[in-house]
Coordinates of C-alpha atoms in Angstrom, one line a residue:
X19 CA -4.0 22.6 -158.1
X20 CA -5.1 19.0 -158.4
X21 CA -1.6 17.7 -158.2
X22 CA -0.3 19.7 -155.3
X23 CA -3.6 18.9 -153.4
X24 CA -2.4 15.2 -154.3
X25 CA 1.0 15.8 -152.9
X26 CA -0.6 17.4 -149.7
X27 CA -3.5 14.6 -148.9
X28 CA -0.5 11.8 -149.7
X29 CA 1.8 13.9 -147.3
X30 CA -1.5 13.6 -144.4
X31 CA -1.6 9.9 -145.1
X32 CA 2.0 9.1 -145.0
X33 CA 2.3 10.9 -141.9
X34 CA -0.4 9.1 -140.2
X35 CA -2.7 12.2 -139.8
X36 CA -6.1 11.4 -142.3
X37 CA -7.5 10.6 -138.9
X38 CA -6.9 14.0 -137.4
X39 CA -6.7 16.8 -139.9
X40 CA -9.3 19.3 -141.1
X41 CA -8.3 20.5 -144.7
X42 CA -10.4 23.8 -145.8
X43 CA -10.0 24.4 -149.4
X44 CA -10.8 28.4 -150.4
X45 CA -10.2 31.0 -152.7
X46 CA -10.3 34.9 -152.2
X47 CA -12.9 34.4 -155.0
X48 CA -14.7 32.7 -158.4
X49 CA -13.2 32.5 -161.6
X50 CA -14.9 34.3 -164.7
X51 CA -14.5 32.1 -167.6
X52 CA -16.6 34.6 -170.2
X53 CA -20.1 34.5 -168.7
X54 CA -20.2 38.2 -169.0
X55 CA -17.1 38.5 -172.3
X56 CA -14.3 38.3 -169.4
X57 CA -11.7 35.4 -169.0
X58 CA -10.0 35.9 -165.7
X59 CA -10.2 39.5 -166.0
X60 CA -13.0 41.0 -164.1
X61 CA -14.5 44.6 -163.4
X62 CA -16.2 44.7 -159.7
X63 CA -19.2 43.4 -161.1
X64 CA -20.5 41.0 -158.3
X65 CA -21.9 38.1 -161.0
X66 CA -22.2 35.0 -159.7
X67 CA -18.9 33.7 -161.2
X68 CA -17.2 36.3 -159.4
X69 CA -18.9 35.9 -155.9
X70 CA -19.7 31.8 -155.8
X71 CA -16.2 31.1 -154.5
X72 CA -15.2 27.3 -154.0
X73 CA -15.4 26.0 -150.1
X74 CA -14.3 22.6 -149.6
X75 CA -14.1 21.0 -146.2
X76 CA -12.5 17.8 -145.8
X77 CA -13.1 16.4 -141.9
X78 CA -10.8 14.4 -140.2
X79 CA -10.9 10.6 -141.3
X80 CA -12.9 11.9 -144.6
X81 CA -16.3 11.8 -142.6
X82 CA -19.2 13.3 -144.4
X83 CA -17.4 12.9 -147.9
X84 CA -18.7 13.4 -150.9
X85 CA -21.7 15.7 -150.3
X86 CA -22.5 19.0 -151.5
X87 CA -24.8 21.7 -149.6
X88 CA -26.7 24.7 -150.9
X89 CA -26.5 26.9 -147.7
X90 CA -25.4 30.2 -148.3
X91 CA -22.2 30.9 -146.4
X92 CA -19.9 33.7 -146.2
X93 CA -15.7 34.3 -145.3
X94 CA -16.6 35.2 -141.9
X95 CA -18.1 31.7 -141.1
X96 CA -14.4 29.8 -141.5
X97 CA -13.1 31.2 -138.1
X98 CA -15.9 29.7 -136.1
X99 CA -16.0 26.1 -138.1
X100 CA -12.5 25.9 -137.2
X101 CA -12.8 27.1 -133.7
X102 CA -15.8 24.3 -133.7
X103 CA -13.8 21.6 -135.3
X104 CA -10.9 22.1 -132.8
X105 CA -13.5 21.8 -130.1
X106 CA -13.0 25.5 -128.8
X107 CA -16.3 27.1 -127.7
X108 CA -17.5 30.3 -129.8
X109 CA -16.7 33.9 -129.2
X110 CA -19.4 36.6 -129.1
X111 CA -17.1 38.9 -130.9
X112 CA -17.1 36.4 -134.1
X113 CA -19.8 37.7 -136.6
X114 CA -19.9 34.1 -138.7
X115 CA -21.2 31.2 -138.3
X116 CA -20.0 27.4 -137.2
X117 CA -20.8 25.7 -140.4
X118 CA -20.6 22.1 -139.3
X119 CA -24.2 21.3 -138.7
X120 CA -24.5 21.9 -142.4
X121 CA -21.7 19.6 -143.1
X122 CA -23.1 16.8 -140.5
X123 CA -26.8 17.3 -141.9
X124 CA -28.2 18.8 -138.8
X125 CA -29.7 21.9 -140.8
X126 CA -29.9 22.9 -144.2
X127 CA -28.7 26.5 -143.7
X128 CA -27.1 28.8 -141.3
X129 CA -28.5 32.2 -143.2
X130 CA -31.3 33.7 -145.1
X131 CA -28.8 36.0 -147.2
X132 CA -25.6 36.7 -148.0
X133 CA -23.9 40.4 -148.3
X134 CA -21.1 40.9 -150.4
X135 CA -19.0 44.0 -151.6
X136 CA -15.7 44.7 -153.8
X137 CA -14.0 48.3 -153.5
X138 CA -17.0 50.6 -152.3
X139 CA -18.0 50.1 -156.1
X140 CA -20.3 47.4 -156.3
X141 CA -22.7 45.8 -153.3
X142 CA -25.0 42.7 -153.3
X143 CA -27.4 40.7 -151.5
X144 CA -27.9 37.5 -152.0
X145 CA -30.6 35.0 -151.0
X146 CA -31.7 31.6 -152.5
X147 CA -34.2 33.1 -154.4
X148 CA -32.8 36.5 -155.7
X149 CA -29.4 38.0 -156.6
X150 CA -29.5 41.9 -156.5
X151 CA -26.3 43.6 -157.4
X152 CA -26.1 47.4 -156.3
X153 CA -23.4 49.7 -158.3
X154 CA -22.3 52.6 -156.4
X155 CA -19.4 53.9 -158.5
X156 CA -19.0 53.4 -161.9
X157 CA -16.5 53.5 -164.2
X158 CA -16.4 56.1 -166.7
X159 CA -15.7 54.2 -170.0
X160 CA -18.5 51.8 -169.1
X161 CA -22.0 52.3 -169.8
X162 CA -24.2 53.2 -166.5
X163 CA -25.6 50.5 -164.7
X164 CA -28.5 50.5 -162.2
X165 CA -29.4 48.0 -159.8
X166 CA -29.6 44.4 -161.3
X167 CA -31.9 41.3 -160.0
X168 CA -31.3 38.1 -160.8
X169 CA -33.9 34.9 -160.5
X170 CA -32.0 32.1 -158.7
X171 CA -31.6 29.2 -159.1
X172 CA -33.1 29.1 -162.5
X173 CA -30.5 32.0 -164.0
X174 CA -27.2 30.4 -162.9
X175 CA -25.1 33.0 -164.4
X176 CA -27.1 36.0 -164.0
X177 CA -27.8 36.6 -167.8
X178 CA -31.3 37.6 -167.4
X179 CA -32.4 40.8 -165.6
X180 CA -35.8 41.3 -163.9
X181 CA -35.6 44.2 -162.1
X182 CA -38.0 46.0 -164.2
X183 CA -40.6 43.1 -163.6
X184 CA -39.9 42.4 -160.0
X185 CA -39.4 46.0 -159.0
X186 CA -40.7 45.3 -155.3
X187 CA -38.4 43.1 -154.1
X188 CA -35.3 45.1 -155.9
X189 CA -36.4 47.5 -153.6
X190 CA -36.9 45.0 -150.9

C-alpha cells in the first residue's frame, strides 16, 4: 500500500495537480491482528479492530497536514465531505455529515455516537466514552455472548468487560 500510494501522490505531482486534488484514503474496514486470537480472520464481532477503520484525507495543496482528530465519523459522512470539498451545497436526502470543519479545526466533532452493524448478527454503539456491542445471532459452535461494554478510551482493544458493573448505561 505504501508504495502504490507513492506511485499515485508522484503521479498528482508530476501532473501538476497537488494543488487541486482531494485524496480520501479508506477501507471497508479494520484489520484484526490477534486482539481477540484472530489474524485477519474475523467472526462479526464489532471489536474495535474490526470497526476503527482508517480515514485519511489529504486536501488539495496538503493543507491541514499532519493532524489527527478524535471525532467519531461514520461511511455515510464521505459523500457530503466530498460534495463540500467540490464546493456543491448539501442534499437533505444525505444522512452524513461534511466532515471538513473537523479537518479545518472549526469543531471538534460532528456526532455524539456512532452505530455500526455486520450481517444482522452483531450491533453496536459507540460514543467517546463507551463501546456496547449487541449480538443478535450467534453462531452455534461459539459460546453465547450477551451484550458487551467497553470503557473507552482507557480499554483500547476492548479486553475488559464492564457490563455487569455499569449495567445502567448498557441499558442506556
Amino acid at each position: 500500500v505504501d508504495k502504490w500510494l507513492g506511485e499515485l501522490f508522484a503521479a498528482i505531482k508530476r501532473l501538476g495537480r497537488a494543488d487541486d486534488t482531494l485524496v480520501v484514503f479508506t477501507s471497508d474496514q479494520g484489520e484484526p491482528l490477534g486482539e481477540h486470537g484472530y489474524v485477519r480472520r474475523f467472526r462479526p464481532w464489532l471489536y474495535e479492530e474490526l470497526i476503527h477503520t482508517p480515514l485519511i484525507l489529504r486536501m488539495p495543496g496538503g493543507r491541514f497536514g499532519g493532524m489527527r482528530h478524535q471525532g467519531l465519523v461514520q461511511t455515510v459522512d464521505l459523500l457530503p465531505t466530498v460534495l463540500s470539498a467540490l464546493g456543491l451545497p448539501p442534499r437533505d436526502d444525505l444522512h452524513g455529515h461534511d466532515l471538513l470543519p473537523l479537518v479545518r479545526g472549526e469543531q471538534a466533532k460532528v456526532r455524539d455516537y456512532a452505530c455500526l452493524g455486520m450481517d444482522a448478527e452483531e450491533f453496536a454503539i459507540r460514543t467517546h466514552m463507551w463501546h456496547l456491542t449487541l449480538p443478535v445471532e450467534t453462531d452455534p459452535d461459539d459460546p453465547p455472548r450477551g451484550p458487551e461494554l467497553y470503557r473507552k478510551p482507557e480499554d483500547r482493544w476492548d479486553q475488559n468487560d464492564v457490563s455487569g458493573l455499569h449495567a445502567d448505561v448498557a441499558e442506556h
